[in-house]
Tab-separated table of N, CA, C and O in Angstrom:
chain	number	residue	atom	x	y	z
A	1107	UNK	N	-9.098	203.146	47.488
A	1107	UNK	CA	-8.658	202.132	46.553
A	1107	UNK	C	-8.171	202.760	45.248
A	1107	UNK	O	-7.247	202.263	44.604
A	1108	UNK	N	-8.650	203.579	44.973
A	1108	UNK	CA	-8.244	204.392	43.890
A	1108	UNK	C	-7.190	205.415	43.889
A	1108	UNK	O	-7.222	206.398	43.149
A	1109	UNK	N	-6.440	205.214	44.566
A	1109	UNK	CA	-5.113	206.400	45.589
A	1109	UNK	C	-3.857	206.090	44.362
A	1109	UNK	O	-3.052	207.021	44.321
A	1110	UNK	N	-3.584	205.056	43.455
A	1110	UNK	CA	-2.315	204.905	42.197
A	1110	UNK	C	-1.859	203.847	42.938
A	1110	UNK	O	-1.669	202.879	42.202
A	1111	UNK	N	-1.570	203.595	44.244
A	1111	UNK	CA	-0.601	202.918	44.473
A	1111	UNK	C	-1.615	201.431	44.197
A	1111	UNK	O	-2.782	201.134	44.452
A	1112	UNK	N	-0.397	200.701	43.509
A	1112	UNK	CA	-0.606	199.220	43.465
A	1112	UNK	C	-0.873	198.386	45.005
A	1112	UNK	O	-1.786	197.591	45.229
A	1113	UNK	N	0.253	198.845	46.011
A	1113	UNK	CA	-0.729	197.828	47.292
A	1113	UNK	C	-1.570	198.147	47.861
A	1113	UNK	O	-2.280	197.374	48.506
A	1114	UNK	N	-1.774	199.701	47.764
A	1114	UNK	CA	-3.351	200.080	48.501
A	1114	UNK	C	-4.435	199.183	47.674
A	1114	UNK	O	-5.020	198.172	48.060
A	1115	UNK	N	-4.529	199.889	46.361
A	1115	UNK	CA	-5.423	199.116	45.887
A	1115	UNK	C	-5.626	197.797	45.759
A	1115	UNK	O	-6.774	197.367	45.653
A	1116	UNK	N	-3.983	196.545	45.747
A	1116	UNK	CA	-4.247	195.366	46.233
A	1116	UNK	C	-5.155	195.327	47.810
A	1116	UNK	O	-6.329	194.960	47.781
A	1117	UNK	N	-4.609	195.668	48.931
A	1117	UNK	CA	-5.203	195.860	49.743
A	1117	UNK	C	-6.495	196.397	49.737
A	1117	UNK	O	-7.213	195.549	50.267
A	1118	UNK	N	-6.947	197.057	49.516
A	1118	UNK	CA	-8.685	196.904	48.820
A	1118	UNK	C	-9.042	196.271	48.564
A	1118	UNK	O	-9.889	195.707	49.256
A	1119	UNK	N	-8.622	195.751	47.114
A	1119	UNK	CA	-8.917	194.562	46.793
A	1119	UNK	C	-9.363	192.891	47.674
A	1119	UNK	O	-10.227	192.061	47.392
A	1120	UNK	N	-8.588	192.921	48.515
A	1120	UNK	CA	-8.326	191.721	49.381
A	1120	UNK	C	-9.367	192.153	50.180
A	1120	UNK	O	-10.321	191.403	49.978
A	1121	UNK	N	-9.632	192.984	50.972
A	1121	UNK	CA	-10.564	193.207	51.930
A	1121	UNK	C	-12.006	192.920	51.480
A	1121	UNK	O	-12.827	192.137	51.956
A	1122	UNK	N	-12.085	193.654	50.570
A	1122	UNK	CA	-13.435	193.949	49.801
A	1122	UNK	C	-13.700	192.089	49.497
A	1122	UNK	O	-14.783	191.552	49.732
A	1123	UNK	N	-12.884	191.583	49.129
A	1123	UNK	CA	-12.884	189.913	48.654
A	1123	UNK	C	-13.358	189.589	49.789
A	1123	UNK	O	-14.517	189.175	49.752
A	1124	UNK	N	-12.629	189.654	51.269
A	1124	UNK	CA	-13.113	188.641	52.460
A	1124	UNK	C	-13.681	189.682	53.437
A	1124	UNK	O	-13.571	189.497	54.649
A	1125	UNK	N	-14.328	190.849	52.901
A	1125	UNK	CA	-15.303	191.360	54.002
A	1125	UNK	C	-16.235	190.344	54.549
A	1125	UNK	O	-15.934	189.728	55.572
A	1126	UNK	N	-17.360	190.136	53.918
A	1126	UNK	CA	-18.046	189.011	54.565
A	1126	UNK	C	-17.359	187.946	55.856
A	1126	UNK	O	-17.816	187.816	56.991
A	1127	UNK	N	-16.367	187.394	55.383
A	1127	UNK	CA	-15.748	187.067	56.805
A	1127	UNK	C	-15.256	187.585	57.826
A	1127	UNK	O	-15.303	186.986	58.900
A	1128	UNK	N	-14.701	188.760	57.708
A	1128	UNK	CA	-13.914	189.859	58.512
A	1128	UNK	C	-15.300	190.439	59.476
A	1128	UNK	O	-15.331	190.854	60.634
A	1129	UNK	N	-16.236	190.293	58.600
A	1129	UNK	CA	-17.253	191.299	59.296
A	1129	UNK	C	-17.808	189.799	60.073
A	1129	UNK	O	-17.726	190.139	61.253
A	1130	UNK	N	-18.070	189.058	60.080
A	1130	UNK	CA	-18.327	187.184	60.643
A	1130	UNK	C	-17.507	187.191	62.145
A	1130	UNK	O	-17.931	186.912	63.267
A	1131	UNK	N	-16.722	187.444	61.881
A	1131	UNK	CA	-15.148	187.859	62.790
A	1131	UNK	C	-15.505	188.891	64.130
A	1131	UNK	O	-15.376	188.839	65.353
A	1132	UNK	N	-16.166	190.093	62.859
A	1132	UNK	CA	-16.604	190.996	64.095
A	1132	UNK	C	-17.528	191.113	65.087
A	1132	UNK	O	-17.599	191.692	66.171
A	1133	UNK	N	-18.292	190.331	64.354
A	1133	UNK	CA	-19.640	190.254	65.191
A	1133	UNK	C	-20.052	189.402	65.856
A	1133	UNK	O	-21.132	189.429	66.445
A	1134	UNK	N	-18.987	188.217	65.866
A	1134	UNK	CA	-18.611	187.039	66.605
A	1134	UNK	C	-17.665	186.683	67.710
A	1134	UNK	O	-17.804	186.080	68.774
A	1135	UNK	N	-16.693	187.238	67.124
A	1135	UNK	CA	-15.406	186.951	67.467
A	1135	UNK	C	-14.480	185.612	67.725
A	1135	UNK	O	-13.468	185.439	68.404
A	1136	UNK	N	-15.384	184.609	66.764
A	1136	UNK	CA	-15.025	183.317	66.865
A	1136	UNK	C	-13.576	183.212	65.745
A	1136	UNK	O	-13.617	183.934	64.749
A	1137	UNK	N	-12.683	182.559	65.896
A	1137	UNK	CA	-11.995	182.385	65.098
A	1137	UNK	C	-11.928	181.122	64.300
A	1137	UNK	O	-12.986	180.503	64.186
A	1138	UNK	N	-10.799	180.615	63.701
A	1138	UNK	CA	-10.488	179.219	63.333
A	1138	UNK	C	-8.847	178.724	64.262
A	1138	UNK	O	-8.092	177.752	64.229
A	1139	UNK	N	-8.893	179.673	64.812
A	1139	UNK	CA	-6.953	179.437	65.510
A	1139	UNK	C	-6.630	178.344	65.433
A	1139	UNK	O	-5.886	177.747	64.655
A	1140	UNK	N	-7.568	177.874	66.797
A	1140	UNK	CA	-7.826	176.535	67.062
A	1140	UNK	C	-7.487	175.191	66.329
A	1140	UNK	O	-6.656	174.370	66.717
A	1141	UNK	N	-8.154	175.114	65.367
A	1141	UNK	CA	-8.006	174.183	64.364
A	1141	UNK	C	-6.769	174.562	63.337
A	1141	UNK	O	-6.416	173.694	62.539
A	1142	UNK	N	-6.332	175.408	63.341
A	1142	UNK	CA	-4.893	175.947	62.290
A	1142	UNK	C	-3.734	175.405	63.571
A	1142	UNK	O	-2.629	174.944	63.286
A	1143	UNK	N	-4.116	175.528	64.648
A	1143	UNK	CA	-2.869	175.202	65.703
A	1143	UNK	C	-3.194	173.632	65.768
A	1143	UNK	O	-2.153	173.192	66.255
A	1144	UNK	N	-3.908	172.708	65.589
A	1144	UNK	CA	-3.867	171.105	65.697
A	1144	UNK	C	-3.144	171.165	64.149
A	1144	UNK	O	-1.985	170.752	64.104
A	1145	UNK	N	-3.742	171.641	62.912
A	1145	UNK	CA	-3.187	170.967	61.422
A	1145	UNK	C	-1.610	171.569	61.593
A	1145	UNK	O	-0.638	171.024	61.069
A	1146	UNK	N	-1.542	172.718	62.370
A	1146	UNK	CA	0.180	172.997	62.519
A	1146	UNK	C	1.084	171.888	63.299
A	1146	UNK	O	2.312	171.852	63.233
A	1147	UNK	N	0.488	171.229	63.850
A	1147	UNK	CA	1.234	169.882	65.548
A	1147	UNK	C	1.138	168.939	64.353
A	1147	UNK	O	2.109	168.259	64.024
A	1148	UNK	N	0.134	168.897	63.789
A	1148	UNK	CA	-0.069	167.287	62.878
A	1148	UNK	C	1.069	167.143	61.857
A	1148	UNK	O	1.771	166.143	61.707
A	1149	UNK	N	1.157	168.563	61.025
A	1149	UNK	CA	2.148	168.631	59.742
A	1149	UNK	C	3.371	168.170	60.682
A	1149	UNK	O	3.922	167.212	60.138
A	1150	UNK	N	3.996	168.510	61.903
A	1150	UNK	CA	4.626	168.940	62.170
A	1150	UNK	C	5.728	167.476	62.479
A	1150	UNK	O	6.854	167.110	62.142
A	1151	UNK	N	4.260	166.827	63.567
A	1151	UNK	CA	4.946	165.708	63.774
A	1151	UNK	C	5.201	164.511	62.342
A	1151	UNK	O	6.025	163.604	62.228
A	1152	UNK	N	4.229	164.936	61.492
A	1152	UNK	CA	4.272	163.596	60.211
A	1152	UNK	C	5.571	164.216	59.703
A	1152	UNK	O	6.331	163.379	59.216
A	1153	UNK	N	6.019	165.485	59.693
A	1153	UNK	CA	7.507	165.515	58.996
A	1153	UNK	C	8.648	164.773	59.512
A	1153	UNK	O	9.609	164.288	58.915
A	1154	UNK	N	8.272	164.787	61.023
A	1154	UNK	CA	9.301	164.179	61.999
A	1154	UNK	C	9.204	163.028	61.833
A	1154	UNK	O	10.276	162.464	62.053
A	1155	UNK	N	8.078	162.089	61.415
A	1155	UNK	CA	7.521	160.728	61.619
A	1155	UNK	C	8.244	160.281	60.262
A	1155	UNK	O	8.673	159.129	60.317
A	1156	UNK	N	8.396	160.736	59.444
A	1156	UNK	CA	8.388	160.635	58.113
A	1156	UNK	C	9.612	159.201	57.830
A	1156	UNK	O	9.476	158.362	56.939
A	1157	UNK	N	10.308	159.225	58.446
A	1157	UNK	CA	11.302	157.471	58.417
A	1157	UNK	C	10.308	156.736	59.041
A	1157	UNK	O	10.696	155.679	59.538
A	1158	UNK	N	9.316	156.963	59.135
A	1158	UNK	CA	8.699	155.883	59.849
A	1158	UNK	C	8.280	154.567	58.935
A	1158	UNK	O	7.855	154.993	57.861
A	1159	UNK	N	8.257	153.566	58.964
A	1159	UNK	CA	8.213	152.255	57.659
A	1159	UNK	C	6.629	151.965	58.239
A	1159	UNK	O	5.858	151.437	57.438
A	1160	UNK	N	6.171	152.262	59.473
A	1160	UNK	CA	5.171	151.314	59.893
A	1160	UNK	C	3.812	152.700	59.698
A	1160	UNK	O	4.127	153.743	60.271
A	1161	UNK	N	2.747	152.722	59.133
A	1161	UNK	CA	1.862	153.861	58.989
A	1161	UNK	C	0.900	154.326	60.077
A	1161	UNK	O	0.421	155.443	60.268
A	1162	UNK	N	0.704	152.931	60.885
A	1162	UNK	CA	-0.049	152.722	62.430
A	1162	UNK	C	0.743	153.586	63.375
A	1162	UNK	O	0.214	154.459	64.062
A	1163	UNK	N	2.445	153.223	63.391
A	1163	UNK	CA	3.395	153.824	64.379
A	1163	UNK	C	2.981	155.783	63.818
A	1163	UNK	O	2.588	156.538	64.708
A	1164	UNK	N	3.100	156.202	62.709
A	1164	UNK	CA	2.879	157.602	62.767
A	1164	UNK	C	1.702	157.890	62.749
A	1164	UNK	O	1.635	159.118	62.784
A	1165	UNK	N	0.366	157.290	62.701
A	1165	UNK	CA	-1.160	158.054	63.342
A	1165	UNK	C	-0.798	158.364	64.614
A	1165	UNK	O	-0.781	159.425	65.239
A	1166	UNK	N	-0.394	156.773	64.994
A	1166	UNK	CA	-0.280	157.187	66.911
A	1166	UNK	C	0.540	158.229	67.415
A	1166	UNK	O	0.248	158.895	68.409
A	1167	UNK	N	2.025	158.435	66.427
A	1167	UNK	CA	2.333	159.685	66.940
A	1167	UNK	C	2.017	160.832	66.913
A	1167	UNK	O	2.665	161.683	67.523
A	1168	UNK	N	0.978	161.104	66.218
A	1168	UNK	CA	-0.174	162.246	65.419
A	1168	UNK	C	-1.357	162.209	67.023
A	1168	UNK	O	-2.000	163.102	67.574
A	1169	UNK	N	-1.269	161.436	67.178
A	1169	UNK	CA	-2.558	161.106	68.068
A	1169	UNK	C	-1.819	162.157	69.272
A	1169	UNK	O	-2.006	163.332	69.586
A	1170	UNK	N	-0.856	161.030	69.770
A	1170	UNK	CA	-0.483	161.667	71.142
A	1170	UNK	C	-0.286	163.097	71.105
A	1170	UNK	O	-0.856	163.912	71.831
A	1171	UNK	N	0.812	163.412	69.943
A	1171	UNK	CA	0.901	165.062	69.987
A	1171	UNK	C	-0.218	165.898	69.897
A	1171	UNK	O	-0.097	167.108	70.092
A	1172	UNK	N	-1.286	165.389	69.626
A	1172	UNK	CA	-2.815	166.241	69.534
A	1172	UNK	C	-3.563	166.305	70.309
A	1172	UNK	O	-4.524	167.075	70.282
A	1173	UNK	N	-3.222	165.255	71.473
A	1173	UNK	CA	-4.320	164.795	72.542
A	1173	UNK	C	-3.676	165.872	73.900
A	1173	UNK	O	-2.588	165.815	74.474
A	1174	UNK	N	-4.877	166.851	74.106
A	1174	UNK	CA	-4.700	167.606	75.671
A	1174	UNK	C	-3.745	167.187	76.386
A	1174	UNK	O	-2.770	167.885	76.664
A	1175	UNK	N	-3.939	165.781	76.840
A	1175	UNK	CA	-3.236	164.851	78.542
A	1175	UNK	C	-1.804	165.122	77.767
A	1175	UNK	O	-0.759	165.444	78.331
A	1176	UNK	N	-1.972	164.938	76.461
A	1176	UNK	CA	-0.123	163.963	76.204
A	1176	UNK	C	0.974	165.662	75.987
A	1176	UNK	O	2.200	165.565	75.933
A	1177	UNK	N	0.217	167.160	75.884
A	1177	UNK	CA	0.388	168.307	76.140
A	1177	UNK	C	0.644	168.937	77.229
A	1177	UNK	O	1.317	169.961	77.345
A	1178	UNK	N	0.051	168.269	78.138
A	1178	UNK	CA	0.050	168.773	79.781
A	1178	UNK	C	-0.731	169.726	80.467
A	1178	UNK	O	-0.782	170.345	81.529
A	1179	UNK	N	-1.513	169.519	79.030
A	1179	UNK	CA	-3.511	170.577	79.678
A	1179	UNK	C	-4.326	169.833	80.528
A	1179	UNK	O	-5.330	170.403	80.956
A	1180	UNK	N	-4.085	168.533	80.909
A	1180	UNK	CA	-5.007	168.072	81.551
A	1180	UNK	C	-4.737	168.283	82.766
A	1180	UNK	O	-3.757	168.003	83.455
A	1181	UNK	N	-5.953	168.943	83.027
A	1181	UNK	CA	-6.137	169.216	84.951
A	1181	UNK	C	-7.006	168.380	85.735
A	1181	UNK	O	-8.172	168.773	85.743
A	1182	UNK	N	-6.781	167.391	86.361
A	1182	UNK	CA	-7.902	166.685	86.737
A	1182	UNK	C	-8.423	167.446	88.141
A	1182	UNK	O	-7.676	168.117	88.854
A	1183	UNK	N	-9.515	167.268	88.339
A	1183	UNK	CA	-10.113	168.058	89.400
A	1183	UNK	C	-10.208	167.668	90.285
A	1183	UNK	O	-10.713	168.323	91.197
């Protein structure tokens, strides 16, 4: 961290800030993906929804784009 250069030491900086999670990360290996990939579909479709006049008509389109079946993950057995 102490090397002159400004992004090493940013980069230090940053690490040293979210070690605690990084190391959470390691010893887990759980992520958040998951939930960053539904709030990414949600933003995605309310931009698209966005002429919408009726507020019921864009939950539901929030809904479907979020729901497994309406994706084509559902496998029935």
């Amino acid at each position: 961290a102490a090397s002159g250069l400004p992004e090493l030491e940013r980069l230090a900086s940053t690490v040293s800030a979210w070690w605690p999670e990084i190391l959470a990360f390691l010893d887990t290996g759980t992520t958040n993906a998951g939930s960053e990939g539904t709030n990414r579909v949600i933003k995605t479709v309310a931009r698209d929804a966005y002429g919408f006049r009726n507020p019921v008509n864009q939950r539901l389109r929030t809904r479907c784009a979020t729901t497994r079946k309406a994706r084509g993950c559902f496998n029935p057995a």
